[in-house]
Coordinates of N, CA and C in Angstrom, one line a residue:
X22 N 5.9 16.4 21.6 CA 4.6 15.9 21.5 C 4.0 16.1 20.1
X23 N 3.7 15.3 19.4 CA 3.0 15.0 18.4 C 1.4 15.7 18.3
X24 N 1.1 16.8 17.6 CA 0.1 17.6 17.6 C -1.0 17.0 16.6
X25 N -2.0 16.7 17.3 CA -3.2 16.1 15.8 C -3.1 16.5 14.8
X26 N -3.0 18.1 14.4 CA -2.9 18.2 13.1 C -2.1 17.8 12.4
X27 N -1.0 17.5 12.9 CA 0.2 16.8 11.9 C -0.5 15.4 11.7
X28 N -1.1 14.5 12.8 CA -1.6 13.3 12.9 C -2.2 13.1 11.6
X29 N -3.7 13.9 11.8 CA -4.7 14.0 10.9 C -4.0 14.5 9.3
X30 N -3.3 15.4 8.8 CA -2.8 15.7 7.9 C -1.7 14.1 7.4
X31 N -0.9 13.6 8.0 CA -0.1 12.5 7.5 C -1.5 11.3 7.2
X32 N -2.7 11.7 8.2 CA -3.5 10.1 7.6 C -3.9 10.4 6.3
X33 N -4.1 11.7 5.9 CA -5.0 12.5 5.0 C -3.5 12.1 3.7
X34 N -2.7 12.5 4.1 CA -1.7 12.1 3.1 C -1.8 10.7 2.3
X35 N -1.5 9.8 3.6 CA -2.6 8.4 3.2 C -3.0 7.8 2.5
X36 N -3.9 8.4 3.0 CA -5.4 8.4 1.8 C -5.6 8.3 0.7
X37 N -5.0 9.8 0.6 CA -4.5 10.4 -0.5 C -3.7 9.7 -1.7
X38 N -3.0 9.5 -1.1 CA -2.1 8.0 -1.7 C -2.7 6.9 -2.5
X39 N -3.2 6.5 -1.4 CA -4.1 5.1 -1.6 C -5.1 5.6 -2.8
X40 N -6.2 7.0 -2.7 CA -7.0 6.9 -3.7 C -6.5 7.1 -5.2
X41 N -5.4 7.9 -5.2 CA -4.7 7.9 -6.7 C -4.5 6.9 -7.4
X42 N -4.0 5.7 -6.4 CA -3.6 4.4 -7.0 C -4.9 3.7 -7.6
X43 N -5.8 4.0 -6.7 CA -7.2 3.2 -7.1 C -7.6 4.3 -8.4
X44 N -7.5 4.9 -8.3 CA -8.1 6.0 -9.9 C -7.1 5.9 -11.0
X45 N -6.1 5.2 -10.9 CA -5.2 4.9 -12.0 C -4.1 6.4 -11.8
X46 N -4.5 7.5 -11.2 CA -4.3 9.2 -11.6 C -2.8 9.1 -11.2
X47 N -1.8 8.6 -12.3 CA -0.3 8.6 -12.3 C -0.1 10.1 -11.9
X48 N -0.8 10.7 -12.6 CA 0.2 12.6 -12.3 C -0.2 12.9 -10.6
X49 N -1.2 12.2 -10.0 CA -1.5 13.0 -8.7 C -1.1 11.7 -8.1
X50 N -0.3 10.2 -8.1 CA 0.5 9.7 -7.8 C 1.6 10.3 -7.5
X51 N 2.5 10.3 -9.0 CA 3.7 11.4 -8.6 C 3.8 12.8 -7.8
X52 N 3.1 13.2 -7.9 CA 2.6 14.3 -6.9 C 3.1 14.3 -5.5
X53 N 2.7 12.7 -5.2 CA 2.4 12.6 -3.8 C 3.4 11.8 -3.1
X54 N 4.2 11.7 -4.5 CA 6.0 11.0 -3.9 C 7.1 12.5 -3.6
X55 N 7.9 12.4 -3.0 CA 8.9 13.2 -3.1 C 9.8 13.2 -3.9
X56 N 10.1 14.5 -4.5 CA 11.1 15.0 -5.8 C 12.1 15.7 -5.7
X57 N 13.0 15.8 -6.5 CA 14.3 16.4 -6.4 C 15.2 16.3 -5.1
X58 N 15.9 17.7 -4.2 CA 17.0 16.7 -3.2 C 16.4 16.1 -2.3
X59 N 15.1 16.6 -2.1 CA 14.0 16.0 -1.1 C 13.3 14.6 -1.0
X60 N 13.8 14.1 -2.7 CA 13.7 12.4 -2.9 C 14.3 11.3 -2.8
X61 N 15.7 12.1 -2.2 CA 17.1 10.7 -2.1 C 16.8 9.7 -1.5
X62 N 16.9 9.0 -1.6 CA 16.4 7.6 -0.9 C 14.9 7.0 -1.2
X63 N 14.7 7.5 -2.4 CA 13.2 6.8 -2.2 C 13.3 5.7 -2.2
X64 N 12.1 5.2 -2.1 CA 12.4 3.3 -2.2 C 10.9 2.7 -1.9
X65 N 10.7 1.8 -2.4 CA 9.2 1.3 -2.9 C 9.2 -0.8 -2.8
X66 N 8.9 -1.1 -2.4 CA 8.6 -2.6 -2.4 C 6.8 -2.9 -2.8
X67 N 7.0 -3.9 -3.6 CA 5.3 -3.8 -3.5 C 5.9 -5.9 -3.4
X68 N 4.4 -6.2 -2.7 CA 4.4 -7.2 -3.0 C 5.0 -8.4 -4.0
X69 N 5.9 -9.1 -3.6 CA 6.8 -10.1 -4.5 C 7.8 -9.4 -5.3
X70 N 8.2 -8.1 -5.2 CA 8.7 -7.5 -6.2 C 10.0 -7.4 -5.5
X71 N 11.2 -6.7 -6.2 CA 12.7 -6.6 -4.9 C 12.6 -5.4 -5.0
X72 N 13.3 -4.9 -4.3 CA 13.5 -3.7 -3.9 C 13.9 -2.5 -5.1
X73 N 12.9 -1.6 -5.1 CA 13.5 -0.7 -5.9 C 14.0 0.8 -5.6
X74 N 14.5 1.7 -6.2 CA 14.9 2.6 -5.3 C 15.1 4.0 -6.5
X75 N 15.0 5.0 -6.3 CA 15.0 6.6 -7.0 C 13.8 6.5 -7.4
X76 N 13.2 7.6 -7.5 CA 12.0 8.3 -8.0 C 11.6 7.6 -9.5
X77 N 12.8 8.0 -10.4 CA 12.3 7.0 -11.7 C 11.9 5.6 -11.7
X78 N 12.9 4.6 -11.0 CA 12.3 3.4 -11.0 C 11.0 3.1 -10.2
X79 N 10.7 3.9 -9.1 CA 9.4 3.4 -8.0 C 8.1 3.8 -9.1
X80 N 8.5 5.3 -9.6 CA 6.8 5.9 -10.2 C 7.1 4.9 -12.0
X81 N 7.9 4.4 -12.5 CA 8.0 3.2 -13.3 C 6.8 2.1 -12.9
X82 N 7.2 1.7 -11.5 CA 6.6 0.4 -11.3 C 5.1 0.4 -11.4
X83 N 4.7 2.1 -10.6 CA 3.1 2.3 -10.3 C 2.7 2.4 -11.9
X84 N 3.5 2.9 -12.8 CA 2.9 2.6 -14.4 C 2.5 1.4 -15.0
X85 N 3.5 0.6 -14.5 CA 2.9 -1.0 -14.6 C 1.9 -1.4 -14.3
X86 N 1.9 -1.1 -13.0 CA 0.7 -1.8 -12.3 C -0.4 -0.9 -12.6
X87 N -0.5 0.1 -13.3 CA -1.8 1.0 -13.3 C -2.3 0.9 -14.9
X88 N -1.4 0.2 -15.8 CA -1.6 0.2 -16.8 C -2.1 -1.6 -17.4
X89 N -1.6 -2.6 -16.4 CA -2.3 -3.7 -15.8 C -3.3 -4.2 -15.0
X90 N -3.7 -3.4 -14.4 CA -4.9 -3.5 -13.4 C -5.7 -3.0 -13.8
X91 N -7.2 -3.5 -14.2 CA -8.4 -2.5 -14.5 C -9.3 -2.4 -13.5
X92 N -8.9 -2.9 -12.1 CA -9.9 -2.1 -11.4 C -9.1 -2.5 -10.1
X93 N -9.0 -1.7 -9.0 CA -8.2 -2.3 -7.4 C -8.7 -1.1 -6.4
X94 N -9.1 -1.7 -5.3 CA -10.0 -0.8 -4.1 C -9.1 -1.2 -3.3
X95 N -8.7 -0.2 -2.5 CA -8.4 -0.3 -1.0 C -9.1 -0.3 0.3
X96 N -9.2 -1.5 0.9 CA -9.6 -1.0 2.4 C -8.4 -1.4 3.4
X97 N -8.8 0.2 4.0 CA -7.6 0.1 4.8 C -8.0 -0.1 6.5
X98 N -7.4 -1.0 7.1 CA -7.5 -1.3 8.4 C -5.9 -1.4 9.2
X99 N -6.7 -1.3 10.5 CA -5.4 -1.2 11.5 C -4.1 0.1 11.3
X100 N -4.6 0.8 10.6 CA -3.8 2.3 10.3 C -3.6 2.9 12.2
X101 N -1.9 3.0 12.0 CA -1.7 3.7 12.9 C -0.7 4.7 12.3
X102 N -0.4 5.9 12.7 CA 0.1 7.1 12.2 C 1.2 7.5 13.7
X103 N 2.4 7.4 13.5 CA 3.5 8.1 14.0 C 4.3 9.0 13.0
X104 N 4.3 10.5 14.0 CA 4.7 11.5 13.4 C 6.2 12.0 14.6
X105 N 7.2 12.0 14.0 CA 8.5 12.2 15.1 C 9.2 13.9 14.0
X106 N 9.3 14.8 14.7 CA 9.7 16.0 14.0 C 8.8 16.2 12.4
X107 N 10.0 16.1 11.5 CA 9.7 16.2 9.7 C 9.3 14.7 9.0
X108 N 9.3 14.2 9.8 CA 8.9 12.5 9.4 C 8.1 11.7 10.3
X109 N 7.0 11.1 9.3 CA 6.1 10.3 10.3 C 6.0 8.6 9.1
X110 N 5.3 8.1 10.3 CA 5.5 6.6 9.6 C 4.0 6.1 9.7
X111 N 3.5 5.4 9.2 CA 2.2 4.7 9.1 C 2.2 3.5 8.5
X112 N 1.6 2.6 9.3 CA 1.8 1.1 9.4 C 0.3 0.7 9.1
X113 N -0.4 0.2 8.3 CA -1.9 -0.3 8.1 C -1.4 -2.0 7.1
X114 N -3.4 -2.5 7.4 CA -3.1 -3.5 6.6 C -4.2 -3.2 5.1
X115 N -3.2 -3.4 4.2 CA -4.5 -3.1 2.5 C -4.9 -4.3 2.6
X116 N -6.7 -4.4 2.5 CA -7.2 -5.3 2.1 C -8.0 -5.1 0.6
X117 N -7.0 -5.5 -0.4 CA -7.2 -5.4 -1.6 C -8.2 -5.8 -2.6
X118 N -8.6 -5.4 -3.5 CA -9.4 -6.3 -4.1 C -8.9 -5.5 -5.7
X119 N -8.5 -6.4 -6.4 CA -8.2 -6.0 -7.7 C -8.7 -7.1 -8.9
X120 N -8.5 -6.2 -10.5 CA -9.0 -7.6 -11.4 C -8.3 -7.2 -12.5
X121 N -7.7 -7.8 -13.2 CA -6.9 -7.5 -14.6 C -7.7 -7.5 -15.5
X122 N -7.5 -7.3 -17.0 CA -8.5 -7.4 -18.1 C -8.9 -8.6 -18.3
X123 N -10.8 -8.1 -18.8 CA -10.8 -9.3 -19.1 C -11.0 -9.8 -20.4
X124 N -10.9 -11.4 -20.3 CA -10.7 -12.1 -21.2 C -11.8 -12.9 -22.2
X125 N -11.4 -13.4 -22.9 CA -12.7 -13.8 -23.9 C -13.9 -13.2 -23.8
X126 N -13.7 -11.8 -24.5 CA -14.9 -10.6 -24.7 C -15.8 -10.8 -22.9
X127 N -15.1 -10.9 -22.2 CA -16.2 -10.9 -20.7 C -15.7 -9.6 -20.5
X128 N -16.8 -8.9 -19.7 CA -17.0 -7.6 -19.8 C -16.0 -7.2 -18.6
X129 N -15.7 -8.3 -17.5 CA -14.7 -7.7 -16.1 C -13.6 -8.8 -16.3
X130 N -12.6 -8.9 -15.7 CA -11.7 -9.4 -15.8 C -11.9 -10.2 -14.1
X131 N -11.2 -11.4 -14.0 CA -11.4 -11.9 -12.7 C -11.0 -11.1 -11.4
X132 N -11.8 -11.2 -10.0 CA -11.4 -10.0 -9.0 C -10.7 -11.4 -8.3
X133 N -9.6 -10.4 -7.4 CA -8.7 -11.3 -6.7 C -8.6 -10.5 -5.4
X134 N -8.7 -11.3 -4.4 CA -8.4 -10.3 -2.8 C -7.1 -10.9 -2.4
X135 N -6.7 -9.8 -1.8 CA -5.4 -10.2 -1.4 C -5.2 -8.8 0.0
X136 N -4.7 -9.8 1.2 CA -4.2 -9.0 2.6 C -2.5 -8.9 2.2
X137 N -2.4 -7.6 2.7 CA -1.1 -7.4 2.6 C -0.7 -6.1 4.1
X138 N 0.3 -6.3 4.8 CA 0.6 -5.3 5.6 C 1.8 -4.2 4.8
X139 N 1.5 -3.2 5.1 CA 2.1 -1.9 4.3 C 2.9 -1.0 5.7
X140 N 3.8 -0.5 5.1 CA 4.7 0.8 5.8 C 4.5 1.4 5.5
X141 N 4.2 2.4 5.2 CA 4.4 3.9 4.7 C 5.3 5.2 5.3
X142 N 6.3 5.9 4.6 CA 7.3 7.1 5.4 C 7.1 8.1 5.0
X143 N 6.5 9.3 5.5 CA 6.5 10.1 4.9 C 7.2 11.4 5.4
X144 N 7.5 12.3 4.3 CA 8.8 13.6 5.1 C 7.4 14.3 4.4
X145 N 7.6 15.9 6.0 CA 6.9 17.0 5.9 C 8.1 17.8 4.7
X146 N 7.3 18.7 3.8 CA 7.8 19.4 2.5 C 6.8 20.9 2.6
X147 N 7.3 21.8 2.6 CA 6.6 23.1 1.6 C 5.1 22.7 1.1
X148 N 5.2 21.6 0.3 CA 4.2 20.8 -0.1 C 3.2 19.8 0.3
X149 N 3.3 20.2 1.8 CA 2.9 18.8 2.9 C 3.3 17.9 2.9
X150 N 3.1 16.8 3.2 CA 3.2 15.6 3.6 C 3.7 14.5 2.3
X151 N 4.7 13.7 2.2 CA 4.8 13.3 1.0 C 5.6 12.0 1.3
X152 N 5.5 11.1 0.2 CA 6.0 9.9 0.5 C 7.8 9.7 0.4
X153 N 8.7 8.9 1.3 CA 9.7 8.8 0.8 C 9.6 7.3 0.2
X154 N 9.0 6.2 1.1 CA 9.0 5.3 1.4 C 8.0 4.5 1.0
X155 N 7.6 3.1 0.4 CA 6.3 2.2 0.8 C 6.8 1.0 0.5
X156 N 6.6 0.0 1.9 CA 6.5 -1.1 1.9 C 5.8 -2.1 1.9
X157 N 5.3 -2.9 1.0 CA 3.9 -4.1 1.0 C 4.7 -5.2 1.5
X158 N 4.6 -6.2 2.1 CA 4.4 -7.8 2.3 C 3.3 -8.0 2.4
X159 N 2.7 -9.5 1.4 CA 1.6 -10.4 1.5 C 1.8 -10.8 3.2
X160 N 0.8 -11.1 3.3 CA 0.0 -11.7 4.3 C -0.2 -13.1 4.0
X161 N 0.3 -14.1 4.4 CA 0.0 -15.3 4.0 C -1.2 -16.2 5.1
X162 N -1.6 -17.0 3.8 CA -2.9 -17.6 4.2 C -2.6 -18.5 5.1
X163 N -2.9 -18.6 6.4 CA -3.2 -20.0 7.3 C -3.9 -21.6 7.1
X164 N -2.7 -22.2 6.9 CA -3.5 -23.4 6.6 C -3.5 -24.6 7.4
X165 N -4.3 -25.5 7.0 CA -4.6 -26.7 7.8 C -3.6 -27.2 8.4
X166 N -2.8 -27.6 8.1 CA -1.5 -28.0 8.7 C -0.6 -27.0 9.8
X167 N -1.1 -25.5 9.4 CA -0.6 -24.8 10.5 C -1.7 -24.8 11.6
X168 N -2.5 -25.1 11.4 CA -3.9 -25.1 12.7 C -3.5 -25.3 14.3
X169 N -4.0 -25.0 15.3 CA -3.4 -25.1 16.1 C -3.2 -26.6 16.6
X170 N -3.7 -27.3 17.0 CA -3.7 -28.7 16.7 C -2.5 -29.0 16.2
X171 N -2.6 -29.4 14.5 CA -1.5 -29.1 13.7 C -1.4 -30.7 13.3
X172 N -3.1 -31.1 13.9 CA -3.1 -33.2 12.9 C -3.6 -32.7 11.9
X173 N -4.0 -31.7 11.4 CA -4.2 -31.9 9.6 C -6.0 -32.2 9.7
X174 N -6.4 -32.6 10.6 CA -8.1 -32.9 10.7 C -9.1 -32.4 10.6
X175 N -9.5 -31.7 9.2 CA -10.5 -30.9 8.7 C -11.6 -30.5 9.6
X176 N -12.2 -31.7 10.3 CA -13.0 -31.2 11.8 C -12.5 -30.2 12.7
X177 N -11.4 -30.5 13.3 CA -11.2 -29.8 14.3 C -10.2 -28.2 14.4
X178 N -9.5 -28.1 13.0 CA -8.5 -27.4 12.7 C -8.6 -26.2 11.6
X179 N -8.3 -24.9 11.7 CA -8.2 -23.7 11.3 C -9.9 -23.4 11.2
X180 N -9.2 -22.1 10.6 CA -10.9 -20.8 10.7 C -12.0 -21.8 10.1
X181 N -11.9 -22.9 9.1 CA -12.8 -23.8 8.4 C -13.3 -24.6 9.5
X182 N -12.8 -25.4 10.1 CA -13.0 -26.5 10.9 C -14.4 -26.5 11.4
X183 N -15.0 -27.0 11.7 CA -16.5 -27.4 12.5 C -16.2 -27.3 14.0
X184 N -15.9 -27.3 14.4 CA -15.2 -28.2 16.0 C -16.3 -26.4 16.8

Protein backbone atom coordinates (compact mmCIF):
# COMPACT_ATOMS: atom_id res chain seq x y z
CA UNK A 1 0.00 0.00 0.00
CA UNK A 2 1.09 3.23 -1.06
CA UNK A 3 1.46 5.68 2.05
CA UNK A 4 0.41 9.49 1.50
CA UNK A 5 3.53 10.60 2.36
CA UNK A 6 5.25 9.16 -0.42
CA UNK A 7 2.03 10.38 -2.46
CA UNK A 8 2.31 13.99 -1.27
CA UNK A 9 6.27 14.05 -1.42
CA UNK A 10 6.33 12.68 -5.38
CA UNK A 11 3.45 15.57 -6.06
CA UNK A 12 5.76 17.99 -4.23
CA UNK A 13 8.60 16.65 -6.41
CA UNK A 14 6.34 17.73 -9.24
CA UNK A 15 6.02 20.79 -8.56
CA UNK A 16 9.06 21.30 -7.92
CA UNK A 17 10.03 20.41 -11.27
CA UNK A 18 7.58 22.38 -12.96
CA UNK A 19 8.55 25.63 -10.89
CA UNK A 20 12.31 25.58 -11.85
CA UNK A 21 11.42 25.32 -15.38
CA UNK A 22 9.15 28.37 -15.09
CA UNK A 23 12.08 30.35 -13.16
CA UNK A 24 14.50 29.58 -15.86
CA UNK A 25 16.68 28.10 -12.35
CA UNK A 26 18.92 25.51 -14.63
CA UNK A 27 20.99 24.53 -11.33
CA UNK A 28 17.73 23.60 -9.20
CA UNK A 29 16.51 21.93 -12.54
CA UNK A 30 19.47 19.73 -12.61
CA UNK A 31 19.04 19.13 -9.11
CA UNK A 32 15.88 17.55 -9.62
CA UNK A 33 16.99 15.06 -12.42
CA UNK A 34 18.87 12.02 -11.43
CA UNK A 35 22.78 11.70 -11.43
CA UNK A 36 25.49 9.46 -11.63
CA UNK A 37 24.60 5.29 -11.46
CA UNK A 38 21.25 6.44 -10.32
CA UNK A 39 20.78 8.29 -13.88
CA UNK A 40 21.07 5.39 -16.44
CA UNK A 41 18.29 5.60 -18.51
CA UNK A 42 17.34 8.96 -18.35
CA UNK A 43 15.29 10.04 -21.14
CA UNK A 44 13.33 13.25 -21.79
CA UNK A 45 10.80 13.97 -24.88
CA UNK A 46 9.42 17.41 -24.94
CA UNK A 47 6.98 18.24 -27.45
CA UNK A 48 7.93 17.68 -31.37
CA UNK A 49 11.34 16.87 -30.34
CA UNK A 50 12.79 12.90 -30.65
CA UNK A 51 13.86 11.24 -28.12
CA UNK A 52 16.70 12.05 -26.16
CA UNK A 53 18.50 10.10 -23.59
CA UNK A 54 21.71 10.55 -20.65
CA UNK A 55 21.65 13.26 -18.35
CA UNK A 56 23.94 15.52 -20.69
CA UNK A 57 21.73 15.50 -23.64
CA UNK A 58 18.11 15.92 -21.58
CA UNK A 59 19.66 18.96 -19.05
CA UNK A 60 21.24 20.33 -22.88
CA UNK A 61 17.74 20.52 -24.14
CA UNK A 62 16.13 22.41 -20.84
CA UNK A 63 19.22 25.03 -21.71
CA UNK A 64 17.68 25.69 -24.89
CA UNK A 65 14.51 26.10 -24.08
CA UNK A 66 15.33 28.22 -21.00
CA UNK A 67 17.59 30.32 -22.82
CA UNK A 68 14.69 30.76 -25.64
CA UNK A 69 11.75 31.38 -23.71
CA UNK A 70 11.33 34.61 -21.82
CA UNK A 71 8.51 33.87 -19.98
CA UNK A 72 6.32 30.12 -19.57
CA UNK A 73 3.74 29.23 -16.57
CA UNK A 74 2.47 26.06 -15.86
CA UNK A 75 -0.96 25.01 -14.97
CA UNK A 76 -1.22 21.82 -14.05
CA UNK A 77 -4.47 19.76 -14.24
CA UNK A 78 -5.58 16.13 -14.04
CA UNK A 79 -2.35 15.18 -11.97
CA UNK A 80 -2.52 11.72 -10.81
CA UNK A 81 0.48 10.32 -8.73
CA UNK A 82 1.26 6.44 -8.63
CA UNK A 83 3.95 5.40 -6.32
CA UNK A 84 4.89 1.29 -6.69
CA UNK A 85 8.08 0.61 -4.14
CA UNK A 86 11.30 3.14 -5.19
CA UNK A 87 9.37 4.43 -8.28
CA UNK A 88 6.31 6.43 -8.87
CA UNK A 89 4.79 7.77 -11.99
CA UNK A 90 2.70 10.91 -12.57
CA UNK A 91 0.56 11.56 -15.48
CA UNK A 92 -0.95 15.39 -15.66
CA UNK A 93 -1.98 17.70 -18.47
CA UNK A 94 0.57 21.25 -18.76
CA UNK A 95 -1.52 23.90 -19.75
CA UNK A 96 1.08 26.20 -20.95
CA UNK A 97 1.39 29.50 -21.66
CA UNK A 98 4.82 30.74 -22.90
CA UNK A 99 6.39 33.87 -25.13
CA UNK A 100 9.80 34.20 -26.81
CA UNK A 101 11.65 37.54 -27.11
CA UNK A 102 10.33 40.22 -28.24
CA UNK A 103 10.54 41.78 -31.32
CA UNK A 104 10.82 45.24 -32.85
CA UNK A 105 11.76 46.96 -29.43
CA UNK A 106 8.06 45.58 -28.02
CA UNK A 107 8.58 45.27 -24.54
CA UNK A 108 6.93 41.15 -24.43
CA UNK A 109 7.37 38.90 -26.89
CA UNK A 110 4.08 37.12 -28.29
CA UNK A 111 2.33 34.61 -25.54
CA UNK A 112 1.36 31.27 -27.07
CA UNK A 113 -0.87 28.49 -25.18
CA UNK A 114 -0.41 25.23 -25.75
CA UNK A 115 -2.19 21.70 -23.97
CA UNK A 116 0.13 19.14 -23.83
CA UNK A 117 -0.32 15.67 -21.72
CA UNK A 118 3.05 14.87 -19.72
CA UNK A 119 4.51 11.52 -17.99
CA UNK A 120 6.56 12.01 -15.42
CA UNK A 121 8.96 8.87 -13.58
CA UNK A 122 10.39 9.45 -10.77
CA UNK A 123 13.04 7.07 -8.55
CA UNK A 124 13.08 7.54 -4.63
CA UNK A 125 17.14 8.60 -3.83
CA UNK A 126 18.96 9.60 -0.47
CA UNK A 127 17.92 12.85 -2.03
CA UNK A 128 14.13 12.29 -2.37
CA UNK A 129 12.29 12.08 -5.09
CA UNK A 130 13.90 12.64 -8.49
CA UNK A 131 13.23 12.53 -12.04
CA UNK A 132 14.31 9.58 -14.40
CA UNK A 133 11.96 10.26 -17.01
CA UNK A 134 9.62 13.16 -18.86
CA UNK A 135 7.34 12.75 -21.43
CA UNK A 136 5.33 15.73 -23.33
CA UNK A 137 2.90 15.03 -26.33
CA UNK A 138 0.87 18.09 -27.82
CA UNK A 139 -2.59 17.77 -27.46
CA UNK A 140 -4.09 18.42 -30.69
CA UNK A 141 -6.72 20.90 -31.49
CA UNK A 142 -10.33 19.58 -32.54
CA UNK A 143 -11.48 20.67 -35.62
CA UNK A 144 -14.50 21.21 -37.68
CA UNK A 145 -14.22 18.44 -39.81
CA UNK A 146 -13.55 16.25 -36.78
CA UNK A 147 -17.01 17.48 -35.16
CA UNK A 148 -19.29 15.04 -34.31
CA UNK A 149 -21.45 15.39 -37.18
CA UNK A 150 -18.41 15.60 -39.24
CA UNK A 151 -20.53 17.79 -42.45
CA UNK A 152 -18.05 20.58 -41.85
CA UNK A 153 -21.25 23.07 -40.95
CA UNK A 154 -20.02 25.84 -38.85
CA UNK A 155 -23.69 25.98 -37.26
CA UNK A 156 -24.01 22.84 -35.92
CA UNK A 157 -20.34 21.36 -35.39
CA UNK A 158 -17.45 21.49 -32.65
CA UNK A 159 -16.98 23.56 -29.28
CA UNK A 160 -17.65 26.92 -31.84
CA UNK A 161 -20.84 25.89 -33.36
CA UNK A 162 -24.12 27.78 -32.38
CA UNK A 163 -26.45 24.70 -32.48
Amino acid sequence: MTSPADTEAVESANTAYYEAVERGDFDELADRWLSGDEGEGISCVHPGWPLLTGRGEVLRSYALIMANTEYIQFFLTDVHVCVHGDTALVTCTENILSGGPAEDGAELGPLVGQLVVATNVFRRTEDGWQLWSHHASPVLAESVDDAPDGDGDDETDGPTGTA
